[in-house]
CSV table of N, CA and C in Angstrom, one decimal:
chain,number,residue,atom,x,y,z
A,1,MET,N,-13.9,-10.1,-2.7
A,1,MET,CA,-12.6,-9.6,-2.3
A,1,MET,C,-12.6,-8.1,-2.6
A,2,LEU,N,-12.2,-7.4,-1.6
A,2,LEU,CA,-12.1,-5.9,-1.7
A,2,LEU,C,-10.8,-5.6,-2.6
A,3,SER,N,-11.0,-4.7,-3.6
A,3,SER,CA,-9.9,-4.3,-4.4
A,3,SER,C,-9.5,-2.9,-4.0
A,4,VAL,N,-8.2,-2.7,-3.8
A,4,VAL,CA,-7.6,-1.5,-3.3
A,4,VAL,C,-6.5,-1.0,-4.2
A,5,LEU,N,-6.5,0.2,-4.6
A,5,LEU,CA,-5.4,0.8,-5.4
A,5,LEU,C,-4.6,1.7,-4.3
A,6,LEU,N,-3.4,1.4,-4.2
A,6,LEU,CA,-2.5,2.1,-3.2
A,6,LEU,C,-1.4,2.9,-4.0
A,7,VAL,N,-1.4,4.2,-3.8
A,7,VAL,CA,-0.5,5.0,-4.6
A,7,VAL,C,0.3,5.8,-3.6
A,8,ASP,N,1.6,5.6,-3.7
A,8,ASP,CA,2.6,6.3,-2.8
A,8,ASP,C,3.9,6.3,-3.5
A,9,ASP,N,4.7,7.3,-3.4
A,9,ASP,CA,6.0,7.4,-4.0
A,9,ASP,C,7.1,6.7,-3.2
A,10,SER,N,6.8,6.4,-1.9
A,10,SER,CA,7.7,5.7,-1.0
A,10,SER,C,7.5,4.2,-1.2
A,11,PHE,N,8.6,3.6,-1.8
A,11,PHE,CA,8.5,2.1,-2.1
A,11,PHE,C,8.3,1.4,-0.8
A,12,ALA,N,9.0,1.7,0.3
A,12,ALA,CA,9.0,0.9,1.5
A,12,ALA,C,7.6,1.0,2.1
A,13,LEU,N,7.0,2.2,2.2
A,13,LEU,CA,5.6,2.4,2.7
A,13,LEU,C,4.6,1.6,1.9
A,14,ARG,N,4.7,1.8,0.6
A,14,ARG,CA,3.8,1.2,-0.4
A,14,ARG,C,3.8,-0.3,-0.2
A,15,GLU,N,5.0,-0.9,-0.1
A,15,GLU,CA,5.1,-2.4,0.0
A,15,GLU,C,4.6,-2.9,1.4
A,16,ALA,N,4.9,-2.1,2.4
A,16,ALA,CA,4.4,-2.5,3.8
A,16,ALA,C,2.9,-2.5,3.9
A,17,LEU,N,2.3,-1.4,3.4
A,17,LEU,CA,0.9,-1.3,3.4
A,17,LEU,C,0.2,-2.3,2.5
A,18,ALA,N,0.8,-2.5,1.4
A,18,ALA,CA,0.2,-3.5,0.5
A,18,ALA,C,0.2,-4.9,1.1
A,19,ARG,N,1.3,-5.3,1.8
A,19,ARG,CA,1.3,-6.6,2.5
A,19,ARG,C,0.3,-6.7,3.6
A,20,SER,N,0.2,-5.6,4.4
A,20,SER,CA,-0.8,-5.6,5.5
A,20,SER,C,-2.2,-5.7,5.0
A,21,LEU,N,-2.5,-5.0,3.9
A,21,LEU,CA,-3.9,-5.0,3.3
A,21,LEU,C,-4.2,-6.4,2.7
A,22,ALA,N,-3.2,-7.0,2.1
A,22,ALA,CA,-3.3,-8.3,1.5
A,22,ALA,C,-3.6,-9.3,2.5
A,23,ARG,N,-2.9,-9.2,3.7
A,23,ARG,CA,-3.2,-10.1,4.8
A,23,ARG,C,-4.6,-10.0,5.3
A,24,ARG,N,-5.2,-8.9,5.1
A,24,ARG,CA,-6.6,-8.7,5.5
A,24,ARG,C,-7.6,-9.1,4.4
A,25,GLY,N,-7.1,-9.7,3.4
A,25,GLY,CA,-8.0,-10.2,2.3
A,25,GLY,C,-8.2,-9.3,1.1
A,26,CYS,N,-7.5,-8.2,1.0
A,26,CYS,CA,-7.6,-7.3,-0.1
A,26,CYS,C,-6.8,-7.7,-1.3
A,27,ARG,N,-7.3,-7.4,-2.5
A,27,ARG,CA,-6.5,-7.5,-3.7
A,27,ARG,C,-6.0,-6.1,-3.9
A,28,VAL,N,-4.6,-6.0,-3.8
A,28,VAL,CA,-4.0,-4.7,-3.8
A,28,VAL,C,-3.2,-4.5,-5.1
A,29,MET,N,-3.5,-3.4,-5.7
A,29,MET,CA,-2.7,-2.9,-6.8
A,29,MET,C,-1.9,-1.7,-6.4
A,30,THR,N,-0.7,-1.5,-6.8
A,30,THR,CA,0.2,-0.4,-6.3
A,30,THR,C,0.6,0.4,-7.5
A,31,ALA,N,0.9,1.7,-7.2
A,31,ALA,CA,1.4,2.6,-8.2
A,31,ALA,C,2.3,3.6,-7.4
A,32,SER,N,3.4,4.1,-8.1
A,32,SER,CA,4.3,5.0,-7.4
A,32,SER,C,4.1,6.5,-7.8
A,33,SER,N,3.0,6.8,-8.6
A,33,SER,CA,2.7,8.2,-8.9
A,33,SER,C,1.3,8.3,-9.2
A,34,GLY,N,0.8,9.5,-9.2
A,34,GLY,CA,-0.6,9.8,-9.5
A,34,GLY,C,-0.9,9.4,-10.9
A,35,LEU,N,0.0,9.6,-11.8
A,35,LEU,CA,-0.2,9.3,-13.2
A,35,LEU,C,-0.3,7.8,-13.4
A,36,GLU,N,0.6,7.0,-12.8
A,36,GLU,CA,0.5,5.6,-12.9
A,36,GLU,C,-0.8,5.1,-12.2
A,37,GLY,N,-1.2,5.6,-11.1
A,37,GLY,CA,-2.4,5.2,-10.5
A,37,GLY,C,-3.6,5.5,-11.4
A,38,TYR,N,-3.6,6.6,-12.0
A,38,TYR,CA,-4.7,7.0,-12.9
A,38,TYR,C,-4.8,6.0,-14.1
A,39,GLU,N,-3.7,5.6,-14.6
A,39,GLU,CA,-3.7,4.6,-15.7
A,39,GLU,C,-4.3,3.3,-15.2
A,40,ILE,N,-4.0,2.9,-14.0
A,40,ILE,CA,-4.6,1.7,-13.5
A,40,ILE,C,-6.1,1.9,-13.3
A,41,LEU,N,-6.5,3.0,-12.8
A,41,LEU,CA,-8.0,3.3,-12.6
A,41,LEU,C,-8.7,3.3,-13.9
A,42,ARG,N,-8.1,3.7,-15.0
A,42,ARG,CA,-8.8,3.8,-16.3
A,42,ARG,C,-9.1,2.4,-16.8
A,43,LYS,N,-8.3,1.4,-16.4
A,43,LYS,CA,-8.4,0.0,-16.9
A,43,LYS,C,-9.0,-1.0,-16.0
A,44,THR,N,-8.9,-0.7,-14.7
A,44,THR,CA,-9.3,-1.7,-13.7
A,44,THR,C,-10.3,-1.1,-12.6
A,45,PRO,N,-11.4,-1.7,-12.4
A,45,PRO,CA,-12.3,-1.3,-11.4
A,45,PRO,C,-11.7,-1.5,-10.0
A,46,VAL,N,-11.8,-0.6,-9.1
A,46,VAL,CA,-11.4,-0.7,-7.7
A,46,VAL,C,-12.5,-0.3,-6.8
A,47,ASP,N,-12.4,-0.8,-5.5
A,47,ASP,CA,-13.3,-0.4,-4.5
A,47,ASP,C,-12.9,0.8,-3.7
A,48,VAL,N,-11.6,0.9,-3.5
A,48,VAL,CA,-11.1,2.0,-2.6
A,48,VAL,C,-9.7,2.4,-3.2
A,49,VAL,N,-9.4,3.7,-3.1
A,49,VAL,CA,-8.1,4.3,-3.5
A,49,VAL,C,-7.5,4.9,-2.3
A,50,ILE,N,-6.3,4.5,-2.0
A,50,ILE,CA,-5.5,5.1,-0.9
A,50,ILE,C,-4.3,5.8,-1.7
A,51,THR,N,-4.2,7.1,-1.5
A,51,THR,CA,-3.2,7.9,-2.2
A,51,THR,C,-2.5,8.9,-1.3
A,52,ASP,N,-1.2,9.0,-1.4
A,52,ASP,CA,-0.5,10.1,-0.8
A,52,ASP,C,-0.8,11.4,-1.6
A,53,LEU,N,-1.0,12.4,-0.8
A,53,LEU,CA,-1.3,13.7,-1.5
A,53,LEU,C,0.0,14.3,-2.1
A,54,ASN,N,1.1,14.2,-1.4
A,54,ASN,CA,2.3,14.9,-1.8
A,54,ASN,C,3.3,13.9,-2.5
A,55,MET,N,3.2,13.9,-3.8
A,55,MET,CA,4.2,13.1,-4.6
A,55,MET,C,4.7,14.1,-5.7
A,56,PRO,N,5.9,13.8,-6.2
A,56,PRO,CA,6.4,14.6,-7.3
A,56,PRO,C,5.5,14.5,-8.5
A,57,GLU,N,5.5,15.6,-9.3
A,57,GLU,CA,4.7,15.7,-10.5
A,57,GLU,C,3.2,15.5,-10.3
A,58,ARG,N,2.6,14.4,-10.7
A,58,ARG,CA,1.2,14.2,-10.5
A,58,ARG,C,0.9,13.5,-9.2
A,59,GLY,N,0.5,14.3,-8.2
A,59,GLY,CA,0.3,13.8,-6.9
A,59,GLY,C,-1.1,13.3,-6.6
A,60,GLY,N,-1.4,13.1,-5.4
A,60,GLY,CA,-2.7,12.5,-5.0
A,60,GLY,C,-3.9,13.4,-5.2
A,61,LEU,N,-3.7,14.7,-5.1
A,61,LEU,CA,-4.7,15.7,-5.4
A,61,LEU,C,-5.1,15.6,-6.9
A,62,TRP,N,-4.1,15.6,-7.7
A,62,TRP,CA,-4.4,15.4,-9.2
A,62,TRP,C,-5.1,14.1,-9.4
A,63,LEU,N,-4.6,13.0,-8.8
A,63,LEU,CA,-5.3,11.7,-9.1
A,63,LEU,C,-6.7,11.8,-8.6
A,64,TRP,N,-7.0,12.3,-7.4
A,64,TRP,CA,-8.3,12.4,-6.9
A,64,TRP,C,-9.3,13.2,-7.8
A,65,ARG,N,-8.8,14.3,-8.3
A,65,ARG,CA,-9.6,15.1,-9.3
A,65,ARG,C,-9.9,14.3,-10.6
A,66,GLN,N,-8.8,13.8,-11.1
A,66,GLN,CA,-9.0,13.1,-12.4
A,66,GLN,C,-9.9,11.8,-12.3
A,67,ALA,N,-9.7,11.1,-11.2
A,67,ALA,CA,-10.5,9.9,-10.9
A,67,ALA,C,-12.0,10.3,-10.8
A,68,LEU,N,-12.3,11.3,-10.1
A,68,LEU,CA,-13.7,11.7,-9.9
A,68,LEU,C,-14.4,12.2,-11.2
A,69,LEU,N,-13.6,12.8,-12.0
A,69,LEU,CA,-14.1,13.2,-13.3
A,69,LEU,C,-14.4,12.0,-14.2
A,70,ALA,N,-13.5,11.1,-14.2
A,70,ALA,CA,-13.7,9.9,-15.0
A,70,ALA,C,-14.6,8.8,-14.4
A,71,ARG,N,-14.5,8.7,-13.1
A,71,ARG,CA,-15.3,7.7,-12.4
A,71,ARG,C,-16.0,8.2,-11.2
A,72,PRO,N,-17.1,9.0,-11.4
A,72,PRO,CA,-17.7,9.7,-10.2
A,72,PRO,C,-18.2,8.7,-9.1
A,73,GLU,N,-18.3,7.5,-9.4
A,73,GLU,CA,-18.8,6.5,-8.4
A,73,GLU,C,-17.7,6.3,-7.3
A,74,LEU,N,-16.5,6.8,-7.6
A,74,LEU,CA,-15.4,6.7,-6.6
A,74,LEU,C,-15.5,7.8,-5.5
A,75,GLU,N,-16.4,8.7,-5.7
A,75,GLU,CA,-16.5,9.7,-4.6
A,75,GLU,C,-16.8,9.1,-3.3
A,76,GLY,N,-16.0,9.5,-2.3
A,76,GLY,CA,-16.2,8.9,-1.0
A,76,GLY,C,-15.4,7.6,-0.8
A,77,ARG,N,-14.7,7.2,-1.9
A,77,ARG,CA,-13.9,5.9,-1.8
A,77,ARG,C,-12.4,6.2,-1.8
A,78,PHE,N,-12.0,7.4,-1.4
A,78,PHE,CA,-10.6,7.7,-1.3
A,78,PHE,C,-10.2,7.8,0.2
A,79,VAL,N,-9.0,7.3,0.5
A,79,VAL,CA,-8.3,7.6,1.7
A,79,VAL,C,-7.1,8.3,1.4
A,80,LEU,N,-7.0,9.6,1.7
A,80,LEU,CA,-6.0,10.5,1.4
A,80,LEU,C,-5.0,10.6,2.5
A,81,ILE,N,-3.7,10.4,2.2
A,81,ILE,CA,-2.7,10.4,3.3
A,81,ILE,C,-1.6,11.5,3.0
A,82,ALA,N,-1.1,12.0,4.0
A,82,ALA,CA,-0.1,13.1,3.9
A,82,ALA,C,0.9,13.1,5.1
A,83,SER,N,2.1,13.6,4.8
A,83,SER,CA,3.1,13.7,5.8
A,83,SER,C,2.9,14.9,6.7
A,84,GLU,N,2.3,15.9,6.2
A,84,GLU,CA,2.0,17.2,6.9
A,84,GLU,C,0.5,17.5,6.8
A,85,PRO,N,0.0,18.1,7.9
A,85,PRO,CA,-1.5,18.4,7.8
A,85,PRO,C,-1.8,19.5,6.8
A,86,LEU,N,-2.9,19.4,6.2
A,86,LEU,CA,-3.4,20.5,5.4
A,86,LEU,C,-4.1,21.5,6.3
A,87,PRO,N,-4.0,22.7,6.0
A,87,PRO,CA,-4.8,23.7,6.8
A,87,PRO,C,-6.2,23.4,6.7
A,88,GLU,N,-7.0,23.5,7.8
A,88,GLU,CA,-8.4,23.2,7.8
A,88,GLU,C,-9.2,23.8,6.7
A,89,PRO,N,-9.0,25.1,6.4
A,89,PRO,CA,-9.8,25.7,5.3
A,89,PRO,C,-9.6,25.0,3.9
A,90,ALA,N,-8.3,24.6,3.7
A,90,ALA,CA,-8.0,23.9,2.4
A,90,ALA,C,-8.7,22.6,2.4
A,91,ARG,N,-8.6,21.9,3.5
A,91,ARG,CA,-9.2,20.5,3.6
A,91,ARG,C,-10.7,20.6,3.4
A,92,LEU,N,-11.3,21.6,4.0
A,92,LEU,CA,-12.8,21.7,3.9
A,92,LEU,C,-13.2,22.1,2.5
A,93,THR,N,-12.3,22.9,1.8
A,93,THR,CA,-12.6,23.4,0.5
A,93,THR,C,-12.4,22.2,-0.6
A,94,LEU,N,-11.4,21.5,-0.4
A,94,LEU,CA,-11.0,20.5,-1.4
A,94,LEU,C,-11.8,19.2,-1.3
A,95,PHE,N,-12.1,18.7,-0.1
A,95,PHE,CA,-12.6,17.4,0.0
A,95,PHE,C,-14.0,17.4,0.6
A,96,THR,N,-14.8,16.4,0.1
A,96,THR,CA,-16.1,16.2,0.6
A,96,THR,C,-16.0,15.6,2.0
A,97,GLU,N,-17.0,15.6,2.8
A,97,GLU,CA,-17.0,15.0,4.1
A,97,GLU,C,-16.8,13.5,4.0
A,98,THR,N,-17.1,12.9,2.8
A,98,THR,CA,-17.0,11.5,2.7
A,98,THR,C,-15.6,11.0,2.4
A,99,GLU,N,-14.7,11.9,2.1
A,99,GLU,CA,-13.3,11.5,1.8
A,99,GLU,C,-12.6,11.3,3.2
A,100,ARG,N,-11.7,10.4,3.3
A,100,ARG,CA,-11.0,10.2,4.5
A,100,ARG,C,-9.6,10.8,4.3
A,101,TYR,N,-9.0,11.3,5.4
A,101,TYR,CA,-7.8,12.0,5.4
A,101,TYR,C,-7.0,11.6,6.6
A,102,LEU,N,-5.8,11.0,6.4
A,102,LEU,CA,-5.0,10.5,7.5
A,102,LEU,C,-3.5,11.1,7.4
A,103,LEU,N,-2.9,11.3,8.5
A,103,LEU,CA,-1.5,11.7,8.5
A,103,LEU,C,-0.6,10.6,8.8
A,104,LYS,N,0.6,10.6,8.1
A,104,LYS,CA,1.6,9.7,8.4
A,104,LYS,C,2.3,10.1,9.7
A,105,PRO,N,2.9,9.2,10.4
A,105,PRO,CA,2.9,7.8,10.2
A,105,PRO,C,1.6,7.1,10.4
A,106,LEU,N,1.3,6.1,9.6
A,106,LEU,CA,0.0,5.5,9.6
A,106,LEU,C,-0.1,4.3,10.5
A,107,SER,N,-1.2,4.2,11.2
A,107,SER,CA,-1.5,3.0,11.9
A,107,SER,C,-2.3,2.1,11.0
A,108,ILE,N,-1.8,0.9,10.8
A,108,ILE,CA,-2.5,0.0,9.8
A,108,ILE,C,-3.9,-0.3,10.3
A,109,ASP,N,-4.1,-0.4,11.6
A,109,ASP,CA,-5.5,-0.6,12.1
A,109,ASP,C,-6.4,0.6,11.8
A,110,ARG,N,-5.9,1.8,11.9
A,110,ARG,CA,-6.7,3.0,11.6
A,110,ARG,C,-6.9,3.1,10.0
A,111,LEU,N,-5.9,2.8,9.3
A,111,LEU,CA,-6.1,2.7,7.8
A,111,LEU,C,-7.1,1.7,7.4
A,112,TRP,N,-7.0,0.5,8.0
A,112,TRP,CA,-8.0,-0.5,7.7
A,112,TRP,C,-9.4,-0.1,8.0
A,113,SER,N,-9.6,0.6,9.1
A,113,SER,CA,-10.9,1.1,9.5
A,113,SER,C,-11.4,2.1,8.5
A,114,GLU,N,-10.6,2.9,8.0
A,114,GLU,CA,-11.0,3.9,7.0
A,114,GLU,C,-11.3,3.3,5.7
A,115,VAL,N,-10.5,2.3,5.3
A,115,VAL,CA,-10.8,1.5,4.1
A,115,VAL,C,-12.2,0.9,4.2
A,116,GLN,N,-12.5,0.2,5.3
A,116,GLN,CA,-13.8,-0.4,5.5
A,116,GLN,C,-14.9,0.7,5.5
A,117,ASN,N,-14.7,1.8,6.1
A,117,ASN,CA,-15.7,2.9,6.1
A,117,ASN,C,-15.9,3.4,4.7
A,118,ALA,N,-14.9,3.5,3.9
A,118,ALA,CA,-15.0,3.9,2.5
A,118,ALA,C,-15.8,3.0,1.7
A,119,THR,N,-15.8,1.7,2.0
A,119,THR,CA,-16.6,0.8,1.2
A,119,THR,C,-18.1,0.9,1.5
A,120,ARG,N,-18.4,1.4,2.7
A,120,ARG,CA,-19.8,1.6,3.1
A,120,ARG,C,-20.4,2.9,2.6
A,121,THR,N,-19.5,3.8,2.1
A,121,THR,CA,-20.0,5.1,1.7
A,121,THR,C,-20.8,5.0,0.5
A,122,LYS,N,-22.0,5.6,0.5
A,122,LYS,CA,-22.8,5.7,-0.7
A,122,LYS,C,-22.9,7.1,-1.1
A,123,CYS,N,-22.6,7.3,-2.4
A,123,CYS,CA,-22.5,8.7,-2.9
A,123,CYS,C,-23.9,9.3,-3.0
A,124,GLU,N,-24.1,10.5,-2.7
A,124,GLU,CA,-25.4,11.2,-3.0
A,124,GLU,C,-25.5,11.5,-4.4
A,125,LYS,N,-26.7,11.4,-4.9
A,125,LYS,CA,-26.9,11.7,-6.3
A,125,LYS,C,-27.5,13.1,-6.5
A,126,GLY,N,-27.5,13.6,-7.7
A,126,GLY,CA,-28.2,14.8,-8.0
A,126,GLY,C,-27.3,16.0,-7.8
A,127,GLU,N,-27.8,17.1,-7.1
A,127,GLU,CA,-27.2,18.4,-7.1
A,127,GLU,C,-25.8,18.3,-6.4
A,128,GLY,N,-25.6,17.6,-5.4
A,128,GLY,CA,-24.3,17.5,-4.7
A,128,GLY,C,-23.3,17.0,-5.6
A,129,ARG,N,-23.6,16.0,-6.4
A,129,ARG,CA,-22.6,15.4,-7.3
A,129,ARG,C,-22.3,16.4,-8.4
A,130,SER,N,-23.3,17.0,-9.0
A,130,SER,CA,-23.0,17.9,-10.1
A,130,SER,C,-22.2,19.1,-9.6
A,131,THR,N,-22.5,19.6,-8.4
A,131,THR,CA,-21.7,20.7,-7.9
A,131,THR,C,-20.3,20.3,-7.7
A,132,ARG,N,-20.0,19.1,-7.1
A,132,ARG,CA,-18.7,18.5,-6.9
A,132,ARG,C,-18.0,18.4,-8.3
A,133,ARG,N,-18.6,17.9,-9.3
A,133,ARG,CA,-18.0,17.7,-10.6
A,133,ARG,C,-17.6,19.1,-11.2
A,134,ALA,N,-18.5,20.1,-11.0
A,134,ALA,CA,-18.2,21.4,-11.5
A,134,ALA,C,-16.9,22.0,-10.8
A,135,ALA,N,-16.8,21.7,-9.5
A,135,ALA,CA,-15.7,22.2,-8.8
A,135,ALA,C,-14.4,21.6,-9.2
A,136,LEU,N,-14.4,20.3,-9.7
A,136,LEU,CA,-13.2,19.6,-10.1
A,136,LEU,C,-12.7,20.1,-11.4
A,137,THR,N,-13.5,20.7,-12.3
A,137,THR,CA,-13.1,21.1,-13.6
A,137,THR,C,-12.5,22.4,-13.6
């Protein structure tokens, strides 16, 4: 069973996506903030993390950085969602090509496709990872 951590400050969206993913056979854990999501990640292994980038206080970008520092095997296992597009230079600077980025409103079929793709991603070892880790600190 695929385990998914879903982090979004919108209760309605979080619950709707959690139900949809559960119907597709996922074990879904939810959090309403980046900090709450990070606490779950510290204690529970997950296959994929879906997180909103724009949340009050500790948002998805913070969660992404902290998660990769603590659990580098999650590189490429994030689906990042946002209400507004990030400028292309920022997106290219911040995220590896293996991270998925979707704009709201979300299509559950598109989200599911990205979740499946994330589970197929194998992280590169060696120089690429150490460079990415250095950029996160």
